[in-house]
CSV table of C-alpha atoms in Angstrom, one decimal:
chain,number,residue,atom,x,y,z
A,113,UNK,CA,-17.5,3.0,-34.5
A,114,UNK,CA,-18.6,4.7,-31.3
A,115,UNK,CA,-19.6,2.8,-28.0
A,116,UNK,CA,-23.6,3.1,-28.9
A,117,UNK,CA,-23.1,1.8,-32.7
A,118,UNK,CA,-20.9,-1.0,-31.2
A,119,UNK,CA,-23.5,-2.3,-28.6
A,120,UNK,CA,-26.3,-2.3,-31.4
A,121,UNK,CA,-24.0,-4.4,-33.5
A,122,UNK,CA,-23.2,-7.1,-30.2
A,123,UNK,CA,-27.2,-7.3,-30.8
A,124,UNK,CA,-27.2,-7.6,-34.3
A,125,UNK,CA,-25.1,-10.4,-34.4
A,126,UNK,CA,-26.7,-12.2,-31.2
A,127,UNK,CA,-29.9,-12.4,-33.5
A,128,UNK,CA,-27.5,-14.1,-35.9
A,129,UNK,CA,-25.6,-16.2,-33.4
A,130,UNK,CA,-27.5,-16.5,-30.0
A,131,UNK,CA,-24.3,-16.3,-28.1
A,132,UNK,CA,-21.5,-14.8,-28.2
A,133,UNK,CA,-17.9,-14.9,-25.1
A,134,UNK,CA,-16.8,-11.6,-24.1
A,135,UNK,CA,-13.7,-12.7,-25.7
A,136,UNK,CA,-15.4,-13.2,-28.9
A,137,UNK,CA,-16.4,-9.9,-28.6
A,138,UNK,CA,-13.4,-8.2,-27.9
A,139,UNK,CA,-11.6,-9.9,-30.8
A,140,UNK,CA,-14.3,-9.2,-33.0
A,141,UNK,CA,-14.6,-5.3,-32.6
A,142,UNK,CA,-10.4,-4.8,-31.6
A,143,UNK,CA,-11.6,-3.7,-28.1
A,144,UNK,CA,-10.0,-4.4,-24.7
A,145,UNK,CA,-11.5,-7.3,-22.6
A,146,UNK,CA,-12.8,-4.6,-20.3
A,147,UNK,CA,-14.1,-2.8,-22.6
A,148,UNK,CA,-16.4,-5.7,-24.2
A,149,UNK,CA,-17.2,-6.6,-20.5
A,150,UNK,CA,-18.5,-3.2,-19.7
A,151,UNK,CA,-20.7,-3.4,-23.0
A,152,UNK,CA,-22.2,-6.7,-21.9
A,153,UNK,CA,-23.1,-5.6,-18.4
A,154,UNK,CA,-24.7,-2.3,-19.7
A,155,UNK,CA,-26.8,-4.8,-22.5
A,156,UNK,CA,-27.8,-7.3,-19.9
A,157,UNK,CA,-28.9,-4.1,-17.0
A,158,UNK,CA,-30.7,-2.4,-19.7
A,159,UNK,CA,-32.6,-5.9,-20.4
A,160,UNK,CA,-31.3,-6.0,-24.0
A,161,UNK,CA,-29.4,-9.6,-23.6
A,162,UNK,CA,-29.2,-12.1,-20.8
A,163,UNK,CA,-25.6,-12.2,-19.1
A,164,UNK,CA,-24.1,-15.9,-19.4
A,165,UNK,CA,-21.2,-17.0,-17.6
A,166,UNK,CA,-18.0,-15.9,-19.7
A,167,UNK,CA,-20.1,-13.9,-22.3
A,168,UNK,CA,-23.7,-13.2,-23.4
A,169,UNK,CA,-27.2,-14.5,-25.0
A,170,UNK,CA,-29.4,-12.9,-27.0
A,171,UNK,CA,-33.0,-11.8,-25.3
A,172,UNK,CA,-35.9,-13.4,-27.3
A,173,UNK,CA,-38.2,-10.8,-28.8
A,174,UNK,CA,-41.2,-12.2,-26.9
A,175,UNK,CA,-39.1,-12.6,-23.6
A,176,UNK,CA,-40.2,-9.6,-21.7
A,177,UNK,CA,-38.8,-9.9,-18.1
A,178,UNK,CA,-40.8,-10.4,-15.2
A,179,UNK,CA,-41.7,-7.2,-12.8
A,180,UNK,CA,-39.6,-8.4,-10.0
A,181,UNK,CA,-36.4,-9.0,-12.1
A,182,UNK,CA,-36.8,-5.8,-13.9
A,183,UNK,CA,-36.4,-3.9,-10.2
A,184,UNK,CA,-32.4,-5.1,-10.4
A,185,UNK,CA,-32.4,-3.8,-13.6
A,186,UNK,CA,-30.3,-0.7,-13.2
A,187,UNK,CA,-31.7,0.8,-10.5
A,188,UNK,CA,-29.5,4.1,-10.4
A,189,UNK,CA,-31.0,4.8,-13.9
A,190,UNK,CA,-34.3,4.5,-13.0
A,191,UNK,CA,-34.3,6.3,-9.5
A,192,UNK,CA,-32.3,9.3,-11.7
A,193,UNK,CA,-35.8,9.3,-13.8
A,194,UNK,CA,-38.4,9.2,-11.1
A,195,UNK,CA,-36.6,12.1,-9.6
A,196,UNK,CA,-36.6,14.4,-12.7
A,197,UNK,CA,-40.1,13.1,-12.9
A,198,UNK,CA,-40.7,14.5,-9.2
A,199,UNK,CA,-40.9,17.8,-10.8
A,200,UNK,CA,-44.0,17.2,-12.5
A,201,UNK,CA,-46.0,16.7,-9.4
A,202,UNK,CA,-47.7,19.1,-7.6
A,203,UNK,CA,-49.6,19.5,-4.4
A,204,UNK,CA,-53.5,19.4,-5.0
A,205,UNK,CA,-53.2,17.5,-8.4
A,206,UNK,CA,-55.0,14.3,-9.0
A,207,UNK,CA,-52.4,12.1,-11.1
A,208,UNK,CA,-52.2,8.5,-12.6
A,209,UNK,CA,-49.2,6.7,-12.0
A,210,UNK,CA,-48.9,3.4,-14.4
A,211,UNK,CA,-47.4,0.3,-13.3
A,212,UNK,CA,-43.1,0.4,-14.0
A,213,UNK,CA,-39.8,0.2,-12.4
A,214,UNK,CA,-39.2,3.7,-12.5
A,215,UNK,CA,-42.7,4.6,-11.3
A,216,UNK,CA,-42.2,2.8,-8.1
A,217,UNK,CA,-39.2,4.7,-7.6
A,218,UNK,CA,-41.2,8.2,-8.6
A,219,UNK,CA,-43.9,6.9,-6.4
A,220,UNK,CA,-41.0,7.5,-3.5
A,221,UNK,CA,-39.9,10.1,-4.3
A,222,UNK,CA,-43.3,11.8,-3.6
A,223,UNK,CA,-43.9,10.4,-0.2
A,224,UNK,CA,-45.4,13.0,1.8
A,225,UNK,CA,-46.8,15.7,-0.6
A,226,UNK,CA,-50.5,16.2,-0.7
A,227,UNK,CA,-52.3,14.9,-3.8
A,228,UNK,CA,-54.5,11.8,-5.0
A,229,UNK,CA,-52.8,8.8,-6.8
A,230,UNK,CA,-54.2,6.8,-9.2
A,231,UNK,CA,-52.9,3.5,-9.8
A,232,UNK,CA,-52.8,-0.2,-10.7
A,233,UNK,CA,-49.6,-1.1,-9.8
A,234,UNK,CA,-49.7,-3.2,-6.7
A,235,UNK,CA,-45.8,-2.1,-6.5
A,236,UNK,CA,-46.8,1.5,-6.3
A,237,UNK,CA,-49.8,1.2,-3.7
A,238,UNK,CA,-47.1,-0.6,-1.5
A,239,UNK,CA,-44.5,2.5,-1.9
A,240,UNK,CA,-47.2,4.9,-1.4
A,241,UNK,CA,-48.4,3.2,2.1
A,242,UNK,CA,-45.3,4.2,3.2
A,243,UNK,CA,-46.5,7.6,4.7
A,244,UNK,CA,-50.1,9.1,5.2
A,245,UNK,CA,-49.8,11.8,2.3
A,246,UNK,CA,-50.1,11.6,-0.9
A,247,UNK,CA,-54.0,9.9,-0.4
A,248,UNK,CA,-54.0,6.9,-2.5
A,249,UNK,CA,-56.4,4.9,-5.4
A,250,UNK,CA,-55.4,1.4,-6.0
A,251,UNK,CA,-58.0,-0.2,-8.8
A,252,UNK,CA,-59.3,-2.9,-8.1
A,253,UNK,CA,-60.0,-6.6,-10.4
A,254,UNK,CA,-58.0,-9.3,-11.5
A,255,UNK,CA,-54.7,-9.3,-10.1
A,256,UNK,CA,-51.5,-9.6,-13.1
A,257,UNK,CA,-49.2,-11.6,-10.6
A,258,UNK,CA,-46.4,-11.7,-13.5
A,259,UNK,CA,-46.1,-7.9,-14.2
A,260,UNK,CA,-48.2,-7.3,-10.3
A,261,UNK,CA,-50.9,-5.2,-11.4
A,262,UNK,CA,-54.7,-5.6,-11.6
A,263,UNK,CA,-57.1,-4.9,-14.4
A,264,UNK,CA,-60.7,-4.8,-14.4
A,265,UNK,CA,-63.9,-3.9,-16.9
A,266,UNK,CA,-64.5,-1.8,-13.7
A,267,UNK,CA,-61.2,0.1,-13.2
A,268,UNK,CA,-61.4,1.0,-17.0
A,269,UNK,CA,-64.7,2.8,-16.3
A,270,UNK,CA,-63.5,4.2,-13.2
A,271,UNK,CA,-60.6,5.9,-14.8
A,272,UNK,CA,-63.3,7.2,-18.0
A,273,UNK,CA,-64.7,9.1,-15.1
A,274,UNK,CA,-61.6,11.0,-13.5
A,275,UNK,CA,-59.9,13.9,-15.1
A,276,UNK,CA,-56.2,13.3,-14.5
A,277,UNK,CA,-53.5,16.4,-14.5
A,278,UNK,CA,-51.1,14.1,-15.6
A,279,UNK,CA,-50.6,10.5,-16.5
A,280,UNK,CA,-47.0,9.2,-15.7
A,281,UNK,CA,-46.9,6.0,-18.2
A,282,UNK,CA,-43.8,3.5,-19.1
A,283,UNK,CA,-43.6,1.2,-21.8
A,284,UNK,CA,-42.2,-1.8,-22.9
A,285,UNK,CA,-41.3,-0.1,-26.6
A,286,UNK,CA,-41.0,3.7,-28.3
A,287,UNK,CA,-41.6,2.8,-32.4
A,288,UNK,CA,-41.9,5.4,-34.4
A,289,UNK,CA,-46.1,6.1,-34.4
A,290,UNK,CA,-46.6,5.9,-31.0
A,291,UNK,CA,-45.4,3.9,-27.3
A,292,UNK,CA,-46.4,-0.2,-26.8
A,293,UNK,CA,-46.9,-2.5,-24.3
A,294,UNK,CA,-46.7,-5.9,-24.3
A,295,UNK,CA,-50.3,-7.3,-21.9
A,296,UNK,CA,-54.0,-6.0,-23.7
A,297,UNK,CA,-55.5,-5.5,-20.6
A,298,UNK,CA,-52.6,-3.4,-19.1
A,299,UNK,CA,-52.5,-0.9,-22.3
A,300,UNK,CA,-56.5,-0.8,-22.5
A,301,UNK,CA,-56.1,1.0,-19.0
A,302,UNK,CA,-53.1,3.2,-19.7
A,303,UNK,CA,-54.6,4.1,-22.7
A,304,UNK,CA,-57.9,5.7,-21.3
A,305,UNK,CA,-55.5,7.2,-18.4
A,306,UNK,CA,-53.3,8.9,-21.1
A,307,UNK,CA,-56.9,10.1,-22.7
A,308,UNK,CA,-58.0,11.3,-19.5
A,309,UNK,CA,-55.1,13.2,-18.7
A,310,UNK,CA,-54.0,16.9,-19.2
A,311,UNK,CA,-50.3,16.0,-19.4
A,312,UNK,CA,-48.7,12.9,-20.2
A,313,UNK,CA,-45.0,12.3,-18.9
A,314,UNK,CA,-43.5,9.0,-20.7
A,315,UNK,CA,-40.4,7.8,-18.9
A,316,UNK,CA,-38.2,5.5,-21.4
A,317,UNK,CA,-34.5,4.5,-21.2
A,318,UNK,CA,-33.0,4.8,-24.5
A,319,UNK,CA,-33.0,1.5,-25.4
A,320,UNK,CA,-36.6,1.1,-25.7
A,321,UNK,CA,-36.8,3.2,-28.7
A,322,UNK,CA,-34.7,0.7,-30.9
A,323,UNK,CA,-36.0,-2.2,-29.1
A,324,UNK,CA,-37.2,-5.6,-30.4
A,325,UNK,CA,-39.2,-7.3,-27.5
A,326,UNK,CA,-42.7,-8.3,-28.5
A,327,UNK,CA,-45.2,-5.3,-27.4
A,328,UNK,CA,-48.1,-4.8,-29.9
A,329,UNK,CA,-50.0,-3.1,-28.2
A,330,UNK,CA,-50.6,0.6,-28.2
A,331,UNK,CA,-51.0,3.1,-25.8
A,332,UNK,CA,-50.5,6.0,-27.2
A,333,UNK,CA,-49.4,7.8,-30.5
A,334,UNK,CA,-46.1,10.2,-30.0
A,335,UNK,CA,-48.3,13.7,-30.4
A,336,UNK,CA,-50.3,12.3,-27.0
A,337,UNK,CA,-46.8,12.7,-24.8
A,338,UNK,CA,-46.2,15.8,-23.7
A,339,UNK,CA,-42.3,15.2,-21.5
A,340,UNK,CA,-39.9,12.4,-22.2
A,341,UNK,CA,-38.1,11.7,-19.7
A,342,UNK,CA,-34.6,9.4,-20.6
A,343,UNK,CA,-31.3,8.7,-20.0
A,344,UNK,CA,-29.5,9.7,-22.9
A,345,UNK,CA,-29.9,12.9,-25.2
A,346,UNK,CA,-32.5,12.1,-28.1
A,347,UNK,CA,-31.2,12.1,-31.5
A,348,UNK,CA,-33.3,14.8,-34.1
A,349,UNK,CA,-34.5,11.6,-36.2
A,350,UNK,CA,-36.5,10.4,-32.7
A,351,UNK,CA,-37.6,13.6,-31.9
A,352,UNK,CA,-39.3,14.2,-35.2
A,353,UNK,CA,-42.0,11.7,-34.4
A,354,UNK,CA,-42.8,13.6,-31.2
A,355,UNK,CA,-44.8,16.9,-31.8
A,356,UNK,CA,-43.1,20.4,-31.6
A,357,UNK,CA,-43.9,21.3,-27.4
A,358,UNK,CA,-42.8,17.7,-26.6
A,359,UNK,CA,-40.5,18.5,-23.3
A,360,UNK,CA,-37.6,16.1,-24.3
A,361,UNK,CA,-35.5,15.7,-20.7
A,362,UNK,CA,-32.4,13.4,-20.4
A,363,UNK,CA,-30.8,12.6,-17.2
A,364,UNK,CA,-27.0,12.3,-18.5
A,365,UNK,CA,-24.3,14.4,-17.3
């Protein structure tokens, strides 16, 4: 069993058990202490599990975490994807960025070039404020304080009436027909950015592609994405749901 087969087990039987002690773990699987300690911090980073003092707990499927405790979340991973995102934006574009962990971090990493931004991420207006260039759209209505973004009947009609180069989207899950988020009102807003866009650049750690957490709602089937951007290669089985073009990019050595 290899190190990624071994931590989808840990989860399989925390839906079965609800807790289990790293020394549990390391019993179970003939591993070193270490070892099973390293798999639990790399579930718990990745939001997969909820770190417990001498072990780990299972994440309930409808227990997405908040914005602000998703930005401790293994942030070298996430500033590794906004930078490979960096490459998709250009001077004189007019892009959508989507509210995300990783988006923050993308929307500093482009500090200083010239371009518009679209957004509703109050995270992302703040990053962008930063420094005069690029010029900046935050939409306005009802303000998400959970997830810190705003939504609006509004802002949906607003973005029906811009043509986007590219949309830079997260999610909370990658299934099979298409990528899901978890609020309505944040995916009916991503959705119509995605639609308005020439390009479409998802960014998704691995994880979200086998994960469980409640998100019903879509966004946008897999033939709509045009670059993945992740932190480990893709297996062929995942990339069949995306079309043939799809730019598959993965930010492992």
């Amino acid at each position: 069993m290899n190190q990624e087969e071994r931590r989808q087990e840990i989860k399989r039987l925390l839906q079965s058990r609800h807790q289990l002690s790293t020394r549990e773990l390391a019993r179970h699987f003939g591993i070193s202490f270490d070892t099973a300690r390293r798999d639990i911090i790399h579930l718990t980073r990745t939001g997969q599990a909820v770190r417990v003092h001498g072990g780990v707990m299972e994440l309930a499927k409808d227990d997405v975490p908040a914005y602000l405790a998703r930005q401790h979340i293994l942030s070298p991973v996430k500033l590794e994807l906004a930078k490979v995102a960096a490459h998709f934006v250009h001077a004189g574009q007019c892009d959508f960025i989507g509210p995300s962990t990783s988006l923050e971090q993308l929307c500093r990493q482009i500090q200083g070039r010239d371009l518009h931004v679209v957004t509703n991420s109050i995270d992302n207006a703040l990053a962008l404020l930063a420094h005069p260039l690029p010029r900046a759209t935050l939409l306005g209505g009802t303000l998400e304080k959970r997830n810190r973004y705003t939504y609006s009947a509004a802002a949906l009609t607003q973005v029906s009436q811009l043509r986007f180069n590219t949309a830079f989207i997260g999610c909370v899950r990658v299934d099979p027909d298409g990528v899901y988020l978890s609020e309505e009102e944040d995916a009916n807003l991503i959705r119509m950015a995605v639609a308005r866009a020439r390009t479409v650049v998802l960014l998704a750690e691995k994880y979200k592609f086998s994960s469980q957490l409640t998100a019903p709602y879509l966004v946008a089937p897999l033939e709509q994405i045009d670059v993945v951007i992740t932190d480990e290669p893709m297996d062929p089985q995942t990339r069949q749901g995306f079309k043939k073009t799809v730019q598959i990019l993965s930010i492992a050595k």
